[in-house]
Amino acid sequence: MYKLYKSVSIGEVVSVTRLTDNTSIPLDPANTDYQTFKKEVLAGAKLQDADGNVMTDASAYIASLP
């Protein structure tokens, strides 16, 4: 399961946290953890928004990412 992290100072999602090991993953297409995150969510892994709510249409959100 993953959770989006929103920066308080800019009010935008800046990273995602892999909840199994609490690893922060930057939203960087060159990062292999980021690529894995996108693949896993598209394959059915759960994604929480920054407030901790499970997103019902996570695949649409993933499609909007770089």
Coordinates of C-alpha atoms in Angstrom, one line a residue:
M1 CA 0.0 0.0 0.0
Y2 CA 1.1 3.5 -0.8
K3 CA 0.2 7.0 0.5
L4 CA 0.6 10.3 -1.1
Y5 CA 2.5 13.0 0.8
K6 CA 1.5 16.6 0.4
S7 CA 4.0 19.4 1.2
V8 CA 2.4 21.8 3.7
S9 CA 4.5 24.7 2.4
I10 CA 3.4 24.4 -1.2
G11 CA 0.1 22.4 -0.8
E12 CA 1.0 19.9 -3.6
V13 CA 1.8 16.2 -3.6
V14 CA 5.6 15.9 -3.7
S15 CA 6.2 12.2 -2.9
V16 CA 4.6 8.9 -2.1
T17 CA 5.3 6.7 0.9
R18 CA 5.5 2.9 0.6
L19 CA 3.7 1.9 3.8
T20 CA 5.3 -1.5 4.1
D21 CA 8.6 0.0 5.0
N22 CA 7.8 3.7 5.4
T23 CA 10.1 4.6 2.4
S24 CA 9.6 8.0 0.8
I25 CA 9.6 7.9 -3.0
P26 CA 10.1 11.1 -4.9
L27 CA 7.8 11.7 -7.9
D28 CA 10.7 11.3 -10.3
P29 CA 10.3 9.2 -13.5
A30 CA 14.0 8.3 -13.4
N31 CA 13.6 6.7 -9.9
T32 CA 13.1 2.9 -10.1
D33 CA 11.0 2.9 -6.9
Y34 CA 8.7 5.4 -8.5
Q35 CA 8.4 3.3 -11.6
T36 CA 7.6 0.3 -9.4
F37 CA 5.0 2.3 -7.5
K38 CA 3.1 3.2 -10.6
K39 CA 3.2 -0.4 -11.9
E40 CA 2.0 -1.8 -8.6
V41 CA -0.9 0.6 -8.3
L42 CA -2.0 0.0 -11.8
A43 CA -1.9 -3.7 -11.0
G44 CA -4.2 -3.2 -8.0
A45 CA -2.1 -2.1 -5.1
K46 CA -4.0 0.3 -2.8
L47 CA -3.2 4.1 -2.9
Q48 CA -4.2 6.4 -0.1
D49 CA -4.6 10.2 -0.7
A50 CA -2.6 12.6 1.6
D51 CA -5.4 12.4 4.2
G52 CA -5.2 8.6 4.4
N53 CA -8.4 7.7 2.4
V54 CA -8.0 4.8 0.0
M55 CA -8.4 6.2 -3.5
T56 CA -11.2 4.5 -5.5
D57 CA -9.8 5.5 -8.9
A58 CA -6.1 5.4 -8.3
S59 CA -5.4 4.3 -11.9
A60 CA -6.7 7.6 -13.2
Y61 CA -4.4 9.5 -10.8
I62 CA -1.4 7.4 -11.8
A63 CA -2.2 8.2 -15.5
S64 CA -1.9 11.9 -14.7
L65 CA 1.6 11.5 -13.3
P66 CA 4.8 12.0 -15.3

